[in-house]
PDB file of C-alpha atoms in Angstrom:
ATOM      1  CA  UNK A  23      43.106 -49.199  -9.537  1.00  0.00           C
ATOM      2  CA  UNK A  24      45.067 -47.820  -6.835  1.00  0.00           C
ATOM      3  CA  UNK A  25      43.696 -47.589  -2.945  1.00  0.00           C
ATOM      4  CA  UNK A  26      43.484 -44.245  -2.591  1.00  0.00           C
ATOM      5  CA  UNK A  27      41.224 -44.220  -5.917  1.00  0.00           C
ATOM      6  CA  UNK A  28      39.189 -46.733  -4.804  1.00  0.00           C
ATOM      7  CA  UNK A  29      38.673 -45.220  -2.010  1.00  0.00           C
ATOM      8  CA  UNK A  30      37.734 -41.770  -3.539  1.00  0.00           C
ATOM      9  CA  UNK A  31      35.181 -43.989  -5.887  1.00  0.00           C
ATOM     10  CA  UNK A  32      33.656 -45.921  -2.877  1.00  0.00           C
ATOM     11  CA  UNK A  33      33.178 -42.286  -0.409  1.00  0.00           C
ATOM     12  CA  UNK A  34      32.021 -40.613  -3.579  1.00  0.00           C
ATOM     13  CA  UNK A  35      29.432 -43.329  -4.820  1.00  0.00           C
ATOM     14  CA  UNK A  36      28.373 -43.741  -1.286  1.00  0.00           C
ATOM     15  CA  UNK A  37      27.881 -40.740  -0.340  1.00  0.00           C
ATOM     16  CA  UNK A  38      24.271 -38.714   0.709  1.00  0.00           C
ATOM     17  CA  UNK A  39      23.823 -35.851  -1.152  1.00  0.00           C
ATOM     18  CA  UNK A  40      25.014 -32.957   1.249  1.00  0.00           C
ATOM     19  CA  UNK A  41      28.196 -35.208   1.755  1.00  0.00           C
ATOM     20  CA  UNK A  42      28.540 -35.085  -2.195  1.00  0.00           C
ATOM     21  CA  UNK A  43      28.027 -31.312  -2.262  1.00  0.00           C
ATOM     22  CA  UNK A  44      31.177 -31.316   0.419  1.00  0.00           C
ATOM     23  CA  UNK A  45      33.335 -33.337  -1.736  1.00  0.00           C
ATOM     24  CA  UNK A  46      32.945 -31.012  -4.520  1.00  0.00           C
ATOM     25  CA  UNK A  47      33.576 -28.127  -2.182  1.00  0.00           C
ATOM     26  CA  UNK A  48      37.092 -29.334  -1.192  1.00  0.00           C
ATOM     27  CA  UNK A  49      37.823 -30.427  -4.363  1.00  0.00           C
ATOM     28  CA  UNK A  50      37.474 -26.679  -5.468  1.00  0.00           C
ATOM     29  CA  UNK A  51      39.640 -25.533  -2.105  1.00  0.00           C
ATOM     30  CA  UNK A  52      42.621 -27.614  -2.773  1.00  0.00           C
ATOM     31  CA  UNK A  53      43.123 -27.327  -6.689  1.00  0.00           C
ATOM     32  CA  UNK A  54      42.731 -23.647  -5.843  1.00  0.00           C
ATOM     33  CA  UNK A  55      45.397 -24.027  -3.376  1.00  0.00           C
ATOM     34  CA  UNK A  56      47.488 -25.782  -4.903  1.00  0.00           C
ATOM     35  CA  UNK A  57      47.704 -23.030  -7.875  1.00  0.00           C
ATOM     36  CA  UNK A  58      48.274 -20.512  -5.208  1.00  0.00           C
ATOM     37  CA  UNK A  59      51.051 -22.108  -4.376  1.00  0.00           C
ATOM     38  CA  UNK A  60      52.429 -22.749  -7.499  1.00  0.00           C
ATOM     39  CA  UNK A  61      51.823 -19.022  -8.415  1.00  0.00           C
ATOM     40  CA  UNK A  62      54.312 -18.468  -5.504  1.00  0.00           C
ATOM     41  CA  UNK A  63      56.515 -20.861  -6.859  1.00  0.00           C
ATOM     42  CA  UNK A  64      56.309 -19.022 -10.684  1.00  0.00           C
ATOM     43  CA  UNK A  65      55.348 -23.120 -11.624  1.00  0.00           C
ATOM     44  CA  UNK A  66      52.600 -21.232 -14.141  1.00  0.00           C
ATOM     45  CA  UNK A  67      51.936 -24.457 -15.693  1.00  0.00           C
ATOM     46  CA  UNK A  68      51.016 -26.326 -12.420  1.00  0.00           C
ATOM     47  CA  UNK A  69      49.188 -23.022 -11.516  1.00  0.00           C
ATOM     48  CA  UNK A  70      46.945 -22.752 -14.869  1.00  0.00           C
ATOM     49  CA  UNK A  71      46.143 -26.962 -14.245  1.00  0.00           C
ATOM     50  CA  UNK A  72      45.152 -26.777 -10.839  1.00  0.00           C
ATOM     51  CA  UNK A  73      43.180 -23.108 -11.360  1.00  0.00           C
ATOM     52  CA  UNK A  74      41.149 -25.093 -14.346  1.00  0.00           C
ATOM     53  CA  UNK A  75      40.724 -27.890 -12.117  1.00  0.00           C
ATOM     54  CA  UNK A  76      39.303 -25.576  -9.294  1.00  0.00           C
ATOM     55  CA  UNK A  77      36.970 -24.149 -12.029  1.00  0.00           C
ATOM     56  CA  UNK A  78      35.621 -27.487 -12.881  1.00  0.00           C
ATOM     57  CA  UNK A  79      34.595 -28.240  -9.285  1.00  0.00           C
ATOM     58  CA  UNK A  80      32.976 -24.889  -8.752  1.00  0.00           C
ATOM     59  CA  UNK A  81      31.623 -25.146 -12.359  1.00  0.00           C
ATOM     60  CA  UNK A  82      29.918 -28.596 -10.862  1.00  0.00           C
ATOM     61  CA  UNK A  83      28.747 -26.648  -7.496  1.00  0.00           C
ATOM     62  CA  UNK A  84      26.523 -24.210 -10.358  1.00  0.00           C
ATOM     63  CA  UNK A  85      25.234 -27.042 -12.163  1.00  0.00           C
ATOM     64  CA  UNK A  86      24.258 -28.602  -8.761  1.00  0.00           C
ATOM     65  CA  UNK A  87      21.953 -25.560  -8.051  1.00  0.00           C
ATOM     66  CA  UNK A  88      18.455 -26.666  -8.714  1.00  0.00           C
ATOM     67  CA  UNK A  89      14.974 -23.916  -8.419  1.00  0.00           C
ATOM     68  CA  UNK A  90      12.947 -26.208  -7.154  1.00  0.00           C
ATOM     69  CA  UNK A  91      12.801 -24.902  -3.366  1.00  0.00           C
ATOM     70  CA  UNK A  92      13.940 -21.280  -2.494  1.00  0.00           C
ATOM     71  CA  UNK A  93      14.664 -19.682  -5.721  1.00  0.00           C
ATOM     72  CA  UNK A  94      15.993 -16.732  -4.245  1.00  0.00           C
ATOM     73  CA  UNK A  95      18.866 -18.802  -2.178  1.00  0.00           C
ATOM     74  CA  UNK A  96      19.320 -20.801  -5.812  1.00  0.00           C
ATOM     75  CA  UNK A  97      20.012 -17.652  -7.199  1.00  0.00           C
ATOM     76  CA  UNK A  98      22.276 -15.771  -4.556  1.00  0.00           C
ATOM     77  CA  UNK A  99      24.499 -19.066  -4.681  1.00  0.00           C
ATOM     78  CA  UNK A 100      24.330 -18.943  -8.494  1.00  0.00           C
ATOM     79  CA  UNK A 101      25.894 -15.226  -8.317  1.00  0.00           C
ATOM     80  CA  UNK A 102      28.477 -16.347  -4.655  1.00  0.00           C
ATOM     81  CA  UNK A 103      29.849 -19.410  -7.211  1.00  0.00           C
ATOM     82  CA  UNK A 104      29.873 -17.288 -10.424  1.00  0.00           C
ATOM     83  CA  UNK A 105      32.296 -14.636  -8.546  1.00  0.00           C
ATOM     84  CA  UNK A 106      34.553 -17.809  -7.041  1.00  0.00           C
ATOM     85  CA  UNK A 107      34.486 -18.962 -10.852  1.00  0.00           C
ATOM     86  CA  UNK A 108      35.401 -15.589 -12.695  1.00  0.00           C
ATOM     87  CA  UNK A 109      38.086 -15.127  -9.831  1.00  0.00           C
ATOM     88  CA  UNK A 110      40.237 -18.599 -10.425  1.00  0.00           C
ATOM     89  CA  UNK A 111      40.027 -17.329 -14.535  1.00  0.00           C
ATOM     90  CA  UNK A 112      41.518 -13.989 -13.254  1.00  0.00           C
ATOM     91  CA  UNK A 113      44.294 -15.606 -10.911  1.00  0.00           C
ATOM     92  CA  UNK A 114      44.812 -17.844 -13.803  1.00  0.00           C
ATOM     93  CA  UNK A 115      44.894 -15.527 -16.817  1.00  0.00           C
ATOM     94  CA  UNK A 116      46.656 -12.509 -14.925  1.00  0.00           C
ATOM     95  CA  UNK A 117      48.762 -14.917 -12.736  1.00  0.00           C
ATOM     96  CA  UNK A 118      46.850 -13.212  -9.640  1.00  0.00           C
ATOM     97  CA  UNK A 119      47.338 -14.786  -6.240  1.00  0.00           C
ATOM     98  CA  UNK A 120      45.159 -12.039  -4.625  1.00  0.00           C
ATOM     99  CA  UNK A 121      41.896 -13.471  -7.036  1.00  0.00           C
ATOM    100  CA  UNK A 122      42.086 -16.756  -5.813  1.00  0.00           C
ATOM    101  CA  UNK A 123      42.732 -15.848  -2.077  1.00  0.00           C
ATOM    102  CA  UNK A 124      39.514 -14.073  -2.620  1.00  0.00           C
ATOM    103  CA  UNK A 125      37.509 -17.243  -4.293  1.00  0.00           C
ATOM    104  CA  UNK A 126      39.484 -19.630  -1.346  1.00  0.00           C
ATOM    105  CA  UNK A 127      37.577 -17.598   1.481  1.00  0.00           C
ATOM    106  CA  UNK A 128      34.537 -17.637  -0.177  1.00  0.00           C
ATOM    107  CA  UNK A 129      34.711 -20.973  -0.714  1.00  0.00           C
ATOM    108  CA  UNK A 130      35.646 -21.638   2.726  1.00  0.00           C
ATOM    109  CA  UNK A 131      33.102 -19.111   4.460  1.00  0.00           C
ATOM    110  CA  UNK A 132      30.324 -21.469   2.059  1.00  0.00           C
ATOM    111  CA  UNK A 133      31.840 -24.808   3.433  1.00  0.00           C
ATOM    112  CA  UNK A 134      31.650 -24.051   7.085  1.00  0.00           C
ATOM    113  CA  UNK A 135      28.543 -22.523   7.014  1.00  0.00           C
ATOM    114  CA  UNK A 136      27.593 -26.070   4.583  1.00  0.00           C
ATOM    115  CA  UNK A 137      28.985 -27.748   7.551  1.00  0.00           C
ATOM    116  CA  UNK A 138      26.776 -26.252  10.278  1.00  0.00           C
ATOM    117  CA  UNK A 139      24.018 -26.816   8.192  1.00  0.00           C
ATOM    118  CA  UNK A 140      24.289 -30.041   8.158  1.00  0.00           C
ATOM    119  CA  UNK A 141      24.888 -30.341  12.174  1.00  0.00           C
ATOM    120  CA  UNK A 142      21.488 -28.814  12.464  1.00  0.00           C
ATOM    121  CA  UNK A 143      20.169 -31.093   9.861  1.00  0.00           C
ATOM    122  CA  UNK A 144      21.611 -34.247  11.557  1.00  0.00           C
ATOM    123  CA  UNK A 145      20.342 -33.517  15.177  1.00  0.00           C
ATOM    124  CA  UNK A 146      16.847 -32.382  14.090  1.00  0.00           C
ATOM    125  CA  UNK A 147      16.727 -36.138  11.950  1.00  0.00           C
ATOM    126  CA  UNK A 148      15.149 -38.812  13.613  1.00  0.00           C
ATOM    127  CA  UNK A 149      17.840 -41.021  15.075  1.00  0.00           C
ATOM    128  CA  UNK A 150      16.274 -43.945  13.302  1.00  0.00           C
ATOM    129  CA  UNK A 151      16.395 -42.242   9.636  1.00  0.00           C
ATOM    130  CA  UNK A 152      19.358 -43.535   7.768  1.00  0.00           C
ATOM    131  CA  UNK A 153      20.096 -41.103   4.554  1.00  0.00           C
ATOM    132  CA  UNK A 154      19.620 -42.422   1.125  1.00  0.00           C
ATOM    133  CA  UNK A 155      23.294 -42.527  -0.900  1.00  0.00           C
ATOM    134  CA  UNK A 156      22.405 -39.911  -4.019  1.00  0.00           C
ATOM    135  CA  UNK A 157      23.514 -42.819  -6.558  1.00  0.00           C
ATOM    136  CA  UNK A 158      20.544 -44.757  -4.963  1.00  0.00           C
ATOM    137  CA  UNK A 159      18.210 -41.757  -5.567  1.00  0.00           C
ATOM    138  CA  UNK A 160      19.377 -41.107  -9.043  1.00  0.00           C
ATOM    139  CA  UNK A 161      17.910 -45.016 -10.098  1.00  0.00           C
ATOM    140  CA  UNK A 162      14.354 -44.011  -8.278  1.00  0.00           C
ATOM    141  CA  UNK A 163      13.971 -40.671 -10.483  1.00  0.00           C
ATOM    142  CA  UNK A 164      13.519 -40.396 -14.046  1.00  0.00           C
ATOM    143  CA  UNK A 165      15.374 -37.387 -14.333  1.00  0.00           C
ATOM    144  CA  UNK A 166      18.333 -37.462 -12.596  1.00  0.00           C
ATOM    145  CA  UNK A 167      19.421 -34.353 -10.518  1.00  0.00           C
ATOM    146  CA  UNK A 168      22.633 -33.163  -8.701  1.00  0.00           C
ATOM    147  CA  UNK A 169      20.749 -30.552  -7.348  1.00  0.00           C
ATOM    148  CA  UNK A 170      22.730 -29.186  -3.965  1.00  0.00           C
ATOM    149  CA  UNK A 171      19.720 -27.061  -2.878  1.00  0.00           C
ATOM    150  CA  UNK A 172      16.527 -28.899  -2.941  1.00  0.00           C
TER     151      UNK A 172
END
């Protein structure tokens, strides 16, 4: 296995579970960038791979919405990620740059205001509490979940 896959497996098996959701997150931001750029480049082939490969991380980000706390903010996000997701199948289908500009701030607006979120988090945790990697947390439940929310 190469370095830079290893790599990718050791941050993403290690990660806590907000640091997972952030992974995902850029993930969707560079395959959708990348298929911008390819649009610009009329490379419809590379644009249609990355655009589906955008999907699948935003896809992920949906299925990673769990009810279990504020159902309301589960399903805002559900509708915020929906839009991102029906706006890479537009830029891919109608070979629309403008869609996935659209879906690339969204999805940028959500991952800085992800990232102040977890500032706040971080300075209002104890300095002694370490967080729990999710793979650890998915062997303690029965039912695993990749919920982002609760």
């Amino acid at each position: 296995m190469p370095a830079a896959d290893q790599y990718l497996e050791t941050q993403v098996l290690t990660a806590p579970p907000e640091q997972l959701h952030m992974l995902v997150v850029d993930g969707a931001l560079r395959f959708a960038r990348l298929g911008v750029q390819a649009l610009g480049e009329a490379n419809y082939e590379l644009s249609h791979e990355s655009f589906s490969r955008s999907r699948e991380f935003v896809n992920e980000l949906i299925n990673g919405l769990k009810a279990d706390g504020d159902e309301a903010m589960v399903v805002n996000l559900q509708a915020v990620f929906g839009f991102v997701y029906r706006a890479l199948v537009d830029a891919d289908g109608e070979r629309d740059a403008q869609a996935a500009t659209d879906a690339i701030k969204i999805l940028e607006q959500h991952r800085q205001t992800w990232v102040e979120l977890m500032e706040k988090v971080s300075s209002e945790r104890p300095a002694t509490s370490t967080p729990t990697p999710h793979h650890a947390l998915l062997d303690e439940q029965e039912s695993p979940s990749r919920s982002w929310v609760s």
